[in-house]
Structures are given as C-alpha cells and as structure tokens.
Short mmCIF file of N, CA and C and ligand atoms in Angstrom, two decimals:
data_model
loop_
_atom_site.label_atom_id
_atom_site.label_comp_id
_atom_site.label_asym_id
_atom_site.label_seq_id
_atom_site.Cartn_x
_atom_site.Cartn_y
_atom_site.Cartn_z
N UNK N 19 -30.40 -17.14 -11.12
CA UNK N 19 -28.94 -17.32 -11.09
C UNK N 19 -28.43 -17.81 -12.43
N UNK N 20 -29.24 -18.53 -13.16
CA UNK N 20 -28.62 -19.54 -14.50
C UNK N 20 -29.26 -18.48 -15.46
N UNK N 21 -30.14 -17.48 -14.90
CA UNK N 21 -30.15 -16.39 -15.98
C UNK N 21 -29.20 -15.51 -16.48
N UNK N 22 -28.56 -15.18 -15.36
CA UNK N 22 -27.46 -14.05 -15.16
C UNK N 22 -26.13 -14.59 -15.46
N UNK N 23 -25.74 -16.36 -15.68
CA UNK N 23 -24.97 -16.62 -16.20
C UNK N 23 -25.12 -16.49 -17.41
N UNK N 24 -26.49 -16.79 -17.81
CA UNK N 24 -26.44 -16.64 -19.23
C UNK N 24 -26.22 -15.37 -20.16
N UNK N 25 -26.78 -14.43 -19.39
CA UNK N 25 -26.52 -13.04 -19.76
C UNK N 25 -25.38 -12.79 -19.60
N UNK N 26 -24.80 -12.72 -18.96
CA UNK N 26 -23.42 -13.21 -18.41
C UNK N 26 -22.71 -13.15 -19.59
N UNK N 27 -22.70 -14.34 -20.33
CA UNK N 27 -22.46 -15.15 -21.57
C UNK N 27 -22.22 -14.75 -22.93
N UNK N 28 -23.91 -13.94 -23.19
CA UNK N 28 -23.86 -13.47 -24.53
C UNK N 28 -23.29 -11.92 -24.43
N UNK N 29 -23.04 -11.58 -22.96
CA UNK N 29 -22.71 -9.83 -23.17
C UNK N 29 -21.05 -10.29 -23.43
N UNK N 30 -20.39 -11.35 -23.14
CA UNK N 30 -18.97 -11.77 -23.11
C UNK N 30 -18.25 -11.82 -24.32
N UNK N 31 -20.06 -12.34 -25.39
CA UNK N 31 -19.44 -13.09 -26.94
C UNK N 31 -19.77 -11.71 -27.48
N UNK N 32 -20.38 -10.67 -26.79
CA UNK N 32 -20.72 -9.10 -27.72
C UNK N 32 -19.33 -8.92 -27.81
N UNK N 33 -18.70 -8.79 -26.55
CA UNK N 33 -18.01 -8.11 -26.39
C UNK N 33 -16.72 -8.06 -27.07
N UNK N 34 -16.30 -9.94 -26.95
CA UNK N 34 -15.77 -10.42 -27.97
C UNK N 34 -15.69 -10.39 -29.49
N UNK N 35 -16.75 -10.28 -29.92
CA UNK N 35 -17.55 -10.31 -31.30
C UNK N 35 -16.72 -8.63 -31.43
N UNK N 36 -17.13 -7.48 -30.43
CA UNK N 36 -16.95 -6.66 -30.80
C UNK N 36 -15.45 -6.02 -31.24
N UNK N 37 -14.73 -6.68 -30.23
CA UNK N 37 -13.21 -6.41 -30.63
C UNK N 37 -12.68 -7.07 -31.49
N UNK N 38 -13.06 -8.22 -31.98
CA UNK N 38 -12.53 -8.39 -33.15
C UNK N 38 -12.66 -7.69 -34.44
N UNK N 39 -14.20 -7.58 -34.33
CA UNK N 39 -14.76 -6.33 -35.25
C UNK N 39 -13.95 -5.29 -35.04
N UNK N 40 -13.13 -4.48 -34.43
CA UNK N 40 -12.70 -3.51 -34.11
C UNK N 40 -10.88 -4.10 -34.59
N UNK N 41 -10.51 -5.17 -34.04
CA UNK N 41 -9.40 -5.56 -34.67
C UNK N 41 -8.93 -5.25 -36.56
N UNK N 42 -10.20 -5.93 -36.98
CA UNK N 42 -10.07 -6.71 -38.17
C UNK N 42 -10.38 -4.99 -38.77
N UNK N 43 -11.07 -3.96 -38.72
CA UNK N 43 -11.29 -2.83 -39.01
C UNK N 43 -9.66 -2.04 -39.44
N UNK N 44 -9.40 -2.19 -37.90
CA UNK N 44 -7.87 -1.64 -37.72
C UNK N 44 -7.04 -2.11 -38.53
N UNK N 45 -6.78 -3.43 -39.17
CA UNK N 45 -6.18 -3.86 -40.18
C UNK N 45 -6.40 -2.97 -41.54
N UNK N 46 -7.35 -2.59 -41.85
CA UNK N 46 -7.68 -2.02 -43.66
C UNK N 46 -8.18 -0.63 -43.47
N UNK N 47 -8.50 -0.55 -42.53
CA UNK N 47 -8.94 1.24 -42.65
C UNK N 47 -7.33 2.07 -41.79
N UNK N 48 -7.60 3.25 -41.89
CA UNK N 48 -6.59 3.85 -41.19
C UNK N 48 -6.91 4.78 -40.24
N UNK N 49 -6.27 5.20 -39.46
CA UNK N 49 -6.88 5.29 -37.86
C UNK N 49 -7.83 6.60 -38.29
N UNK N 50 -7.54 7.66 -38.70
CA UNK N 50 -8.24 8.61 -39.61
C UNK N 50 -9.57 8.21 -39.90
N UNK N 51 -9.84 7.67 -40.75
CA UNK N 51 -10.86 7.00 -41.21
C UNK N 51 -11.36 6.09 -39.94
N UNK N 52 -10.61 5.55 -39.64
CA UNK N 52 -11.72 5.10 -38.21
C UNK N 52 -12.05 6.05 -37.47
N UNK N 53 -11.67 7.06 -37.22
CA UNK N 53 -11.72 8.33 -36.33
C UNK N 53 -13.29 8.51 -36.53
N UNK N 54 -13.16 9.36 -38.25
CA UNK N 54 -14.19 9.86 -39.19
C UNK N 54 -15.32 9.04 -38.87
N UNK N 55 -15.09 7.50 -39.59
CA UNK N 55 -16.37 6.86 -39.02
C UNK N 55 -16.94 6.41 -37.70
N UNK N 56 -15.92 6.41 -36.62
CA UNK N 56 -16.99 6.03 -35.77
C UNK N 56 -17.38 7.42 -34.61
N UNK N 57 -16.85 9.01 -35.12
CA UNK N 57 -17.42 10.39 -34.78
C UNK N 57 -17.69 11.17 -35.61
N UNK N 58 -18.72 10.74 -37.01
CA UNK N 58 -19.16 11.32 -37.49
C UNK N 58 -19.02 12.55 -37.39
N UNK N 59 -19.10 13.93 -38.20
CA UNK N 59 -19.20 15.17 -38.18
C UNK N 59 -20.16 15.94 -39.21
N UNK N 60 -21.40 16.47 -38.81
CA UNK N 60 -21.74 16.95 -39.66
C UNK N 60 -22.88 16.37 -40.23
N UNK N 61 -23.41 14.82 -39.19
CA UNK N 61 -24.27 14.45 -39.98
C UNK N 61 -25.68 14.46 -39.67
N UNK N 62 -26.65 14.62 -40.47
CA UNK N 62 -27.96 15.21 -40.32
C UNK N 62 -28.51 15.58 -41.57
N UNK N 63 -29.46 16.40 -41.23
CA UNK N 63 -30.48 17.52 -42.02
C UNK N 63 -30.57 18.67 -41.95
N UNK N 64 -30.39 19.12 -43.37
CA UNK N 64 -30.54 20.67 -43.27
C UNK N 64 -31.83 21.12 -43.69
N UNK N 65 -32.72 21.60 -42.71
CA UNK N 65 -33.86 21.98 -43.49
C UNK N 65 -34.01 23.04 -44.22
N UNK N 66 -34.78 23.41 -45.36
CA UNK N 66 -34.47 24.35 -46.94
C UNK N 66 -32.99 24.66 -46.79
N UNK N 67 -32.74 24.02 -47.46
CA UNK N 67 -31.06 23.59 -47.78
C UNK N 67 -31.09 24.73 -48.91
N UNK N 68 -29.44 25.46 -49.68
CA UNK N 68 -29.88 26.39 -50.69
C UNK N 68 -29.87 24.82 -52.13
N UNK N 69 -28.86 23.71 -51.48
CA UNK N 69 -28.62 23.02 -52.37
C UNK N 69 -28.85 21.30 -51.64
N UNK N 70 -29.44 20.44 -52.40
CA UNK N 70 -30.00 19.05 -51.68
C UNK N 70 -29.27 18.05 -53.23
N UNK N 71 -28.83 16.73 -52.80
CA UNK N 71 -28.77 16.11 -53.96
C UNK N 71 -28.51 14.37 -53.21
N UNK N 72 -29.46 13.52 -53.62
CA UNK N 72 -29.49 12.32 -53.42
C UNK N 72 -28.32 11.21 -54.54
N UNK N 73 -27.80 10.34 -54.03
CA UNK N 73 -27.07 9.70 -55.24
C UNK N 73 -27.14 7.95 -54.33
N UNK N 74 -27.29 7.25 -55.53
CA UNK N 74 -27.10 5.68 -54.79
C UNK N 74 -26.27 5.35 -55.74
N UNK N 75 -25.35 4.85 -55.38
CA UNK N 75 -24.04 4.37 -55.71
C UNK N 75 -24.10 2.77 -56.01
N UNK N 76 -23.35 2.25 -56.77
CA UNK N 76 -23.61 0.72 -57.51
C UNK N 76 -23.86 -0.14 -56.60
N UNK N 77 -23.36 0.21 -55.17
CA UNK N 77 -22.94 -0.96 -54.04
C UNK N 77 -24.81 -1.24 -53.46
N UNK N 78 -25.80 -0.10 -53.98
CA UNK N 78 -27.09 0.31 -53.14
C UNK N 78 -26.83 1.10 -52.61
N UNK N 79 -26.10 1.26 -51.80
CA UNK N 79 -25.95 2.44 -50.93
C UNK N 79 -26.40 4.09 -51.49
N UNK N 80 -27.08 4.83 -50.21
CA UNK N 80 -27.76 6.04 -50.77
C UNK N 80 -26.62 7.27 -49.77
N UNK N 81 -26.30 7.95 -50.25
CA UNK N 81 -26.09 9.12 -49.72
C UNK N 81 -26.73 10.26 -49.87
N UNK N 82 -26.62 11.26 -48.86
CA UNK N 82 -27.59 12.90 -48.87
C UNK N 82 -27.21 13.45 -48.75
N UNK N 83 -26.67 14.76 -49.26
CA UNK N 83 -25.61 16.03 -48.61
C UNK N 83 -26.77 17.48 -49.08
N UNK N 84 -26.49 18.15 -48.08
CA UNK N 84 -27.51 19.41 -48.30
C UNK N 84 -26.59 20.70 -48.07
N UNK N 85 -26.63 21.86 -48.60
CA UNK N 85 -25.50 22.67 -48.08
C UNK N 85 -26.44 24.00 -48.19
N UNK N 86 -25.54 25.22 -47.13
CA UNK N 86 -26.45 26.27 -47.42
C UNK N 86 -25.41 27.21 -47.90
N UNK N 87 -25.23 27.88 -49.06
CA UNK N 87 -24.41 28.51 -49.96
C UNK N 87 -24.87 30.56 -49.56
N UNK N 88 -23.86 30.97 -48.96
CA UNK N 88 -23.79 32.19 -48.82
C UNK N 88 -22.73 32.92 -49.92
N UNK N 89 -23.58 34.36 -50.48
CA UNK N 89 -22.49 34.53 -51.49
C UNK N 89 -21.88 33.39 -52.46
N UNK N 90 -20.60 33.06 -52.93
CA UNK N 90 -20.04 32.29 -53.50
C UNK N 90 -19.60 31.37 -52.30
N UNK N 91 -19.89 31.18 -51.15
CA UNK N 91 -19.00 30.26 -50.38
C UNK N 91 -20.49 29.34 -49.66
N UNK N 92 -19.87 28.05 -49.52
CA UNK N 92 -20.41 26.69 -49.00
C UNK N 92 -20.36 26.95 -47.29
N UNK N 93 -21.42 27.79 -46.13
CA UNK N 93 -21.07 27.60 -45.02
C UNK N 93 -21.67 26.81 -44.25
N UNK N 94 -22.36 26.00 -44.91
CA UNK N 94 -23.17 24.83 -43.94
C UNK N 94 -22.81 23.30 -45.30
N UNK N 95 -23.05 22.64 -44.22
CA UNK N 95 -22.88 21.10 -45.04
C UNK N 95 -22.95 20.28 -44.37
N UNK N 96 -24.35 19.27 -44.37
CA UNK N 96 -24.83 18.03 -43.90
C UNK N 96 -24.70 16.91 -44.82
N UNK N 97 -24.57 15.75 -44.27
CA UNK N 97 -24.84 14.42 -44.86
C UNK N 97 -25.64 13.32 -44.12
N UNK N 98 -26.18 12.53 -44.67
CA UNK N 98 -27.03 11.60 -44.32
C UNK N 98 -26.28 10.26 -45.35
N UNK N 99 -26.61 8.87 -44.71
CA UNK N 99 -26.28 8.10 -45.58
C UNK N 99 -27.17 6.41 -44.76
N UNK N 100 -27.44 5.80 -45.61
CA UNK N 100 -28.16 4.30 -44.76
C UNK N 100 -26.25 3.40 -45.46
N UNK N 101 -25.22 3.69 -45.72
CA UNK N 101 -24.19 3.15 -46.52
C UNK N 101 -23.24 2.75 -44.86
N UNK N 102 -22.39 2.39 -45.74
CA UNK N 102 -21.29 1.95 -45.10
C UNK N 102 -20.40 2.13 -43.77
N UNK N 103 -19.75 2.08 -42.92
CA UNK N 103 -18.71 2.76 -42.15
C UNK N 103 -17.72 3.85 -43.53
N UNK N 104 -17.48 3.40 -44.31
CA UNK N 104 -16.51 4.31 -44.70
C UNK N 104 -17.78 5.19 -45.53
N UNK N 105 -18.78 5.24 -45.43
CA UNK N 105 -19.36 6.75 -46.47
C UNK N 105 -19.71 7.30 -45.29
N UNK N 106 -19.29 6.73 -43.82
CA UNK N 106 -20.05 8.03 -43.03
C UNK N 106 -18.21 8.69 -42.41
N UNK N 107 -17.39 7.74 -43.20
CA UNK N 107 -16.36 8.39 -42.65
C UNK N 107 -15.63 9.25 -43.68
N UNK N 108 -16.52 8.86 -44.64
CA UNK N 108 -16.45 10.01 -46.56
C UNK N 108 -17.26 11.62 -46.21
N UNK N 109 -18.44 11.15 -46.02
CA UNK N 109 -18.80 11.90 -45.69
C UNK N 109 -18.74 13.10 -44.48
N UNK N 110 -18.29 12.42 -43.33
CA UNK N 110 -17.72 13.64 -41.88
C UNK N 110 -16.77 14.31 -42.74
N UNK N 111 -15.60 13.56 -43.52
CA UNK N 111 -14.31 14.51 -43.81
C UNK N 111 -15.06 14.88 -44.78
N UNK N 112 -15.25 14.69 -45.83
CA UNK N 112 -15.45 15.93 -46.80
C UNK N 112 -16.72 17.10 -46.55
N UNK N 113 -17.29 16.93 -45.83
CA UNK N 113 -18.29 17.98 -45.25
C UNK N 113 -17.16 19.00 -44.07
N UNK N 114 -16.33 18.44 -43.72
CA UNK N 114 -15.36 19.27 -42.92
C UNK N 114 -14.57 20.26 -43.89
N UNK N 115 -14.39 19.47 -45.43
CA UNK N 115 -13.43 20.18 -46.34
C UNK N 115 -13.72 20.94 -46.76
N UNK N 116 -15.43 20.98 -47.19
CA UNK N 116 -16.10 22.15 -48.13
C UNK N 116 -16.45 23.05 -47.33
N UNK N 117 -16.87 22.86 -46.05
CA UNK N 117 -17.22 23.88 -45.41
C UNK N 117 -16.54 25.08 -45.13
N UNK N 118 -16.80 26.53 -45.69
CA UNK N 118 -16.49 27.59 -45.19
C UNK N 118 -15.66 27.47 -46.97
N UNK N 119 -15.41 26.97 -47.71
CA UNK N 119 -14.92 26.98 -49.07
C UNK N 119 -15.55 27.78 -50.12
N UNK N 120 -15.28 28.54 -50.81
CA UNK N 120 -16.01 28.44 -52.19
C UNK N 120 -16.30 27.78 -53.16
N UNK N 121 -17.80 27.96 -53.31
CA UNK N 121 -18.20 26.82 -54.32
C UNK N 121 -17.30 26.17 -55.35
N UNK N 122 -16.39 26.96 -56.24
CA UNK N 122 -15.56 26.99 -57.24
C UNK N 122 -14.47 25.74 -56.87
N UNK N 123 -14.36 25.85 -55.10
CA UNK N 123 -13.21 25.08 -54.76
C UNK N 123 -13.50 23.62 -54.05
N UNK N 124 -15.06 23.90 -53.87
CA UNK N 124 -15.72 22.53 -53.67
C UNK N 124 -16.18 22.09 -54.80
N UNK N 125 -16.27 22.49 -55.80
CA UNK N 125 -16.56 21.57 -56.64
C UNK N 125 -15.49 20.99 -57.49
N UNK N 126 -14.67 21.83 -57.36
CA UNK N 126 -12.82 21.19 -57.73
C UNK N 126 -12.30 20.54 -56.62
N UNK N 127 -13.41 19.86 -55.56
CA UNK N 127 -12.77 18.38 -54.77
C UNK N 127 -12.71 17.23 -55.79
N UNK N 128 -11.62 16.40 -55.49
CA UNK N 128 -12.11 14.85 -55.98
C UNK N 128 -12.22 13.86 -55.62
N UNK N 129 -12.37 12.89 -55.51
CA UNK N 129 -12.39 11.64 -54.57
C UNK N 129 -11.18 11.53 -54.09
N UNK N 130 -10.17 11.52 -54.97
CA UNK N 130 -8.61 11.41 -54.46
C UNK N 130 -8.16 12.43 -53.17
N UNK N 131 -8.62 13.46 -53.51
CA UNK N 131 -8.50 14.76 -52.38
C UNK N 131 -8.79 13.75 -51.26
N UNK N 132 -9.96 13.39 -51.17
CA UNK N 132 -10.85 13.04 -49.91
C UNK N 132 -10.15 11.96 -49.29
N UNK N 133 -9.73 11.25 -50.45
CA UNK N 133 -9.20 9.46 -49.70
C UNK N 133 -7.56 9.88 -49.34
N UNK N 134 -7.33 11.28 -49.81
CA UNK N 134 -5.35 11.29 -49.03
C UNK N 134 -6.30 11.65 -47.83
N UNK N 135 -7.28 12.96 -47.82
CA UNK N 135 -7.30 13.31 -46.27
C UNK N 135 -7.66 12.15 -44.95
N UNK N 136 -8.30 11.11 -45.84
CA UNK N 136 -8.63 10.11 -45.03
C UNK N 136 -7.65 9.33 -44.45
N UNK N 137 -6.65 9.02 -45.14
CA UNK N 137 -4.80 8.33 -45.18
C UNK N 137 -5.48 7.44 -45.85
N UNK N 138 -6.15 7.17 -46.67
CA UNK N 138 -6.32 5.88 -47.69
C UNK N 138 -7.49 5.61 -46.90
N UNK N 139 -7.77 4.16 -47.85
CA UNK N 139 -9.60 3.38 -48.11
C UNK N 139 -8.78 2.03 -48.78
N UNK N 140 -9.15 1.55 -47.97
CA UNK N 140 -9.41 -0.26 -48.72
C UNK N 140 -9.81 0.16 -50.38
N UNK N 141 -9.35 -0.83 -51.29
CA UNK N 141 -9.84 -0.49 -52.63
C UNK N 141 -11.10 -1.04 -52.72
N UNK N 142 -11.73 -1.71 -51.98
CA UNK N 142 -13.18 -2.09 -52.11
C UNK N 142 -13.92 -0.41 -51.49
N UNK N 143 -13.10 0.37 -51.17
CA UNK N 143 -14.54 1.30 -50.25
C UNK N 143 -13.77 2.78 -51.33
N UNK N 144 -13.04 2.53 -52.46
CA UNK N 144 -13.01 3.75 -53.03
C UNK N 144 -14.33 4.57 -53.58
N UNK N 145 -15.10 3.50 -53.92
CA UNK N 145 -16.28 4.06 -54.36
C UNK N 145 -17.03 4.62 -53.43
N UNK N 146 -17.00 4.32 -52.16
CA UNK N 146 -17.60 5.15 -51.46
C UNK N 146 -17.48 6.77 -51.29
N UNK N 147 -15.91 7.11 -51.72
CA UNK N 147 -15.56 8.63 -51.83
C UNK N 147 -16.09 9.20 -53.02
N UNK N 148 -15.60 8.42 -54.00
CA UNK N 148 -16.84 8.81 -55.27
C UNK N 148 -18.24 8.71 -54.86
N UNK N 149 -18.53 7.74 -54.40
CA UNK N 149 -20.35 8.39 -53.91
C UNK N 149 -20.14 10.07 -53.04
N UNK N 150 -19.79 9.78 -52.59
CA UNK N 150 -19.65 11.10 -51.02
C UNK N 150 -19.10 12.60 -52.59
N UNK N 151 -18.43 12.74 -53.21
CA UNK N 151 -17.95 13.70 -53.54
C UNK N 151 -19.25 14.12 -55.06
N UNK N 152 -19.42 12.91 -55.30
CA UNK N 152 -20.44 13.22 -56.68
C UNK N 152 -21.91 13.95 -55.87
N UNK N 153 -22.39 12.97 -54.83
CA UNK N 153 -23.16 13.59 -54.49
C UNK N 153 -23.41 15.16 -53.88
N UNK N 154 -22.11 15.55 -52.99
CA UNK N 154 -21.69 17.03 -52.73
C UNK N 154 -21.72 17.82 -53.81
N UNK N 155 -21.09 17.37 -55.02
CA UNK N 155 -21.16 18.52 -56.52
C UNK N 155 -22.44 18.37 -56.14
N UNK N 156 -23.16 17.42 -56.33
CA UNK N 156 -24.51 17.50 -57.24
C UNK N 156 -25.61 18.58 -56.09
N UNK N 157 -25.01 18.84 -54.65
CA UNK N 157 -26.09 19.49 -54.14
C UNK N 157 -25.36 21.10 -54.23
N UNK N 158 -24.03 21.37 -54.69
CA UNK N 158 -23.65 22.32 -54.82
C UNK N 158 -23.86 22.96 -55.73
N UNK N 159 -24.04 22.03 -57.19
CA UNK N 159 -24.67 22.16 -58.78
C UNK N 159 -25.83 23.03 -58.51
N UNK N 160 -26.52 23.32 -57.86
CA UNK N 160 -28.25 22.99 -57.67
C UNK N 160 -28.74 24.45 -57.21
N UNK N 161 -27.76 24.68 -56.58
CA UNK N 161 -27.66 26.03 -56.05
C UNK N 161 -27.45 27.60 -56.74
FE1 FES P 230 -21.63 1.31 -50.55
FE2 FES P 230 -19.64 2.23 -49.08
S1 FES P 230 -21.04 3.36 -50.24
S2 FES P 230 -20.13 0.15 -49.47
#
C-alpha cells in the first residue's frame, strides 16, 4: 500500500516535471518547431546513401543526413542526430524541404530559409540550423 503511494508520488512529480518542461518550451520555441521536434520526419538511415556527410557543431552536437540523388534531383533524405530538440526539429523540416528538389536548389537552402519555415529559433538554437543545413550541403556535395 505505502508502495503504491509512493509510486503514486514520483509518477505525479513526472508528470509535473513534465508540463512544465512542456510549458517553459512553449515560451521560446514556436508551435512549428515544437511540432517538428517532438514528430520528427524523416529520421533514420539510409543505407548506400548516393550522398552521407557527418558535421559536429561547436555546441558537440553531431548531426547525419544521407540522401539518395536521382538525376539532378534529391528524392530521399534522412537525418540522424544525438543533438538537441531543435536539430531534430532542423532537421524533420529541412529534410521535408529538399526532398523531391534539385540539387542546385538544395544547396541554395540557408539556415535562414529553414528558421522562417520553422517560425523562428531561440537565438541560442540558431546554430543548430546551421548545423542541420551545412551538414545537408555537405552530403549533397558528395554526390
Ligand atoms: Fe547543439 Fe542544437 S545542435 S544545441
């Protein structure tokens, strides 16, 4: 019985714990970007990718984007990342943007592109779109 209060207890302070977390989110990100990060799109592994490119960004953080390039156009595009809420919410949208694009026009993304489609980024998580977009050239470069 004094178990199940206790469990009781700490599932109460998760739960708690969790909406604030979810509050304090809602304050600096924008619903977009919360969308992005907490339903990922797109994220995984592509195995023999035509194009692969790893990048770790100043914060540590690593991102992975792999794409499979038909003709001149980008029709597959994965990402992987051990980073942030906002590089997995960098990454869903801009793997949504390049996809089905031509190379020419994914690699003329820029971070700015990415952070209007997002409705903005806290200025601490801009770099995360610069990670997410450098690393996409760099697996599109490759190809
Ligand atoms: Fe490092 Fe977002 S990529 S905090």
């Amino acid at each position: 019985m004094e178990e199940t209060n206790y469990t009781d207890g700490i599932d109460k302070l998760a739960s708690n714990l969790q909406s604030k977390i979810d509050e304090d989110e809602a304050k600096v990100f924008s619903e977009t970007a919360l969308y992005e990060a907490h339903h990922p799109q797109n994220f995984g592994v592509i195995e023999n990718p035509d194009g692969k490119a790893v990048l770790t960004g100043s914060c540590g953080d690593t991102m992975e984007m792999f794409v499979v390039v038909e003709g001149d156009r980008v029709v597959e595009v994965k990402f992987s990342t051990d980073g942030c809420g906002a590089t997995f919410a960098c990454g869903s949208m801009l793997s949504k943007m390049a996809k089905g694009q031509k190379t020419e026009q994914v690699l003329a993304l820029t971070d700015e592109d990415l952070i209007e489609r997002l409705d903005g980024l806290p200025e601490e998580n801009l770099h995360c779109a610069r990670l997410a977009v450098a690393t996409l050239h760099g697996a599109v470069k490759v190809t």
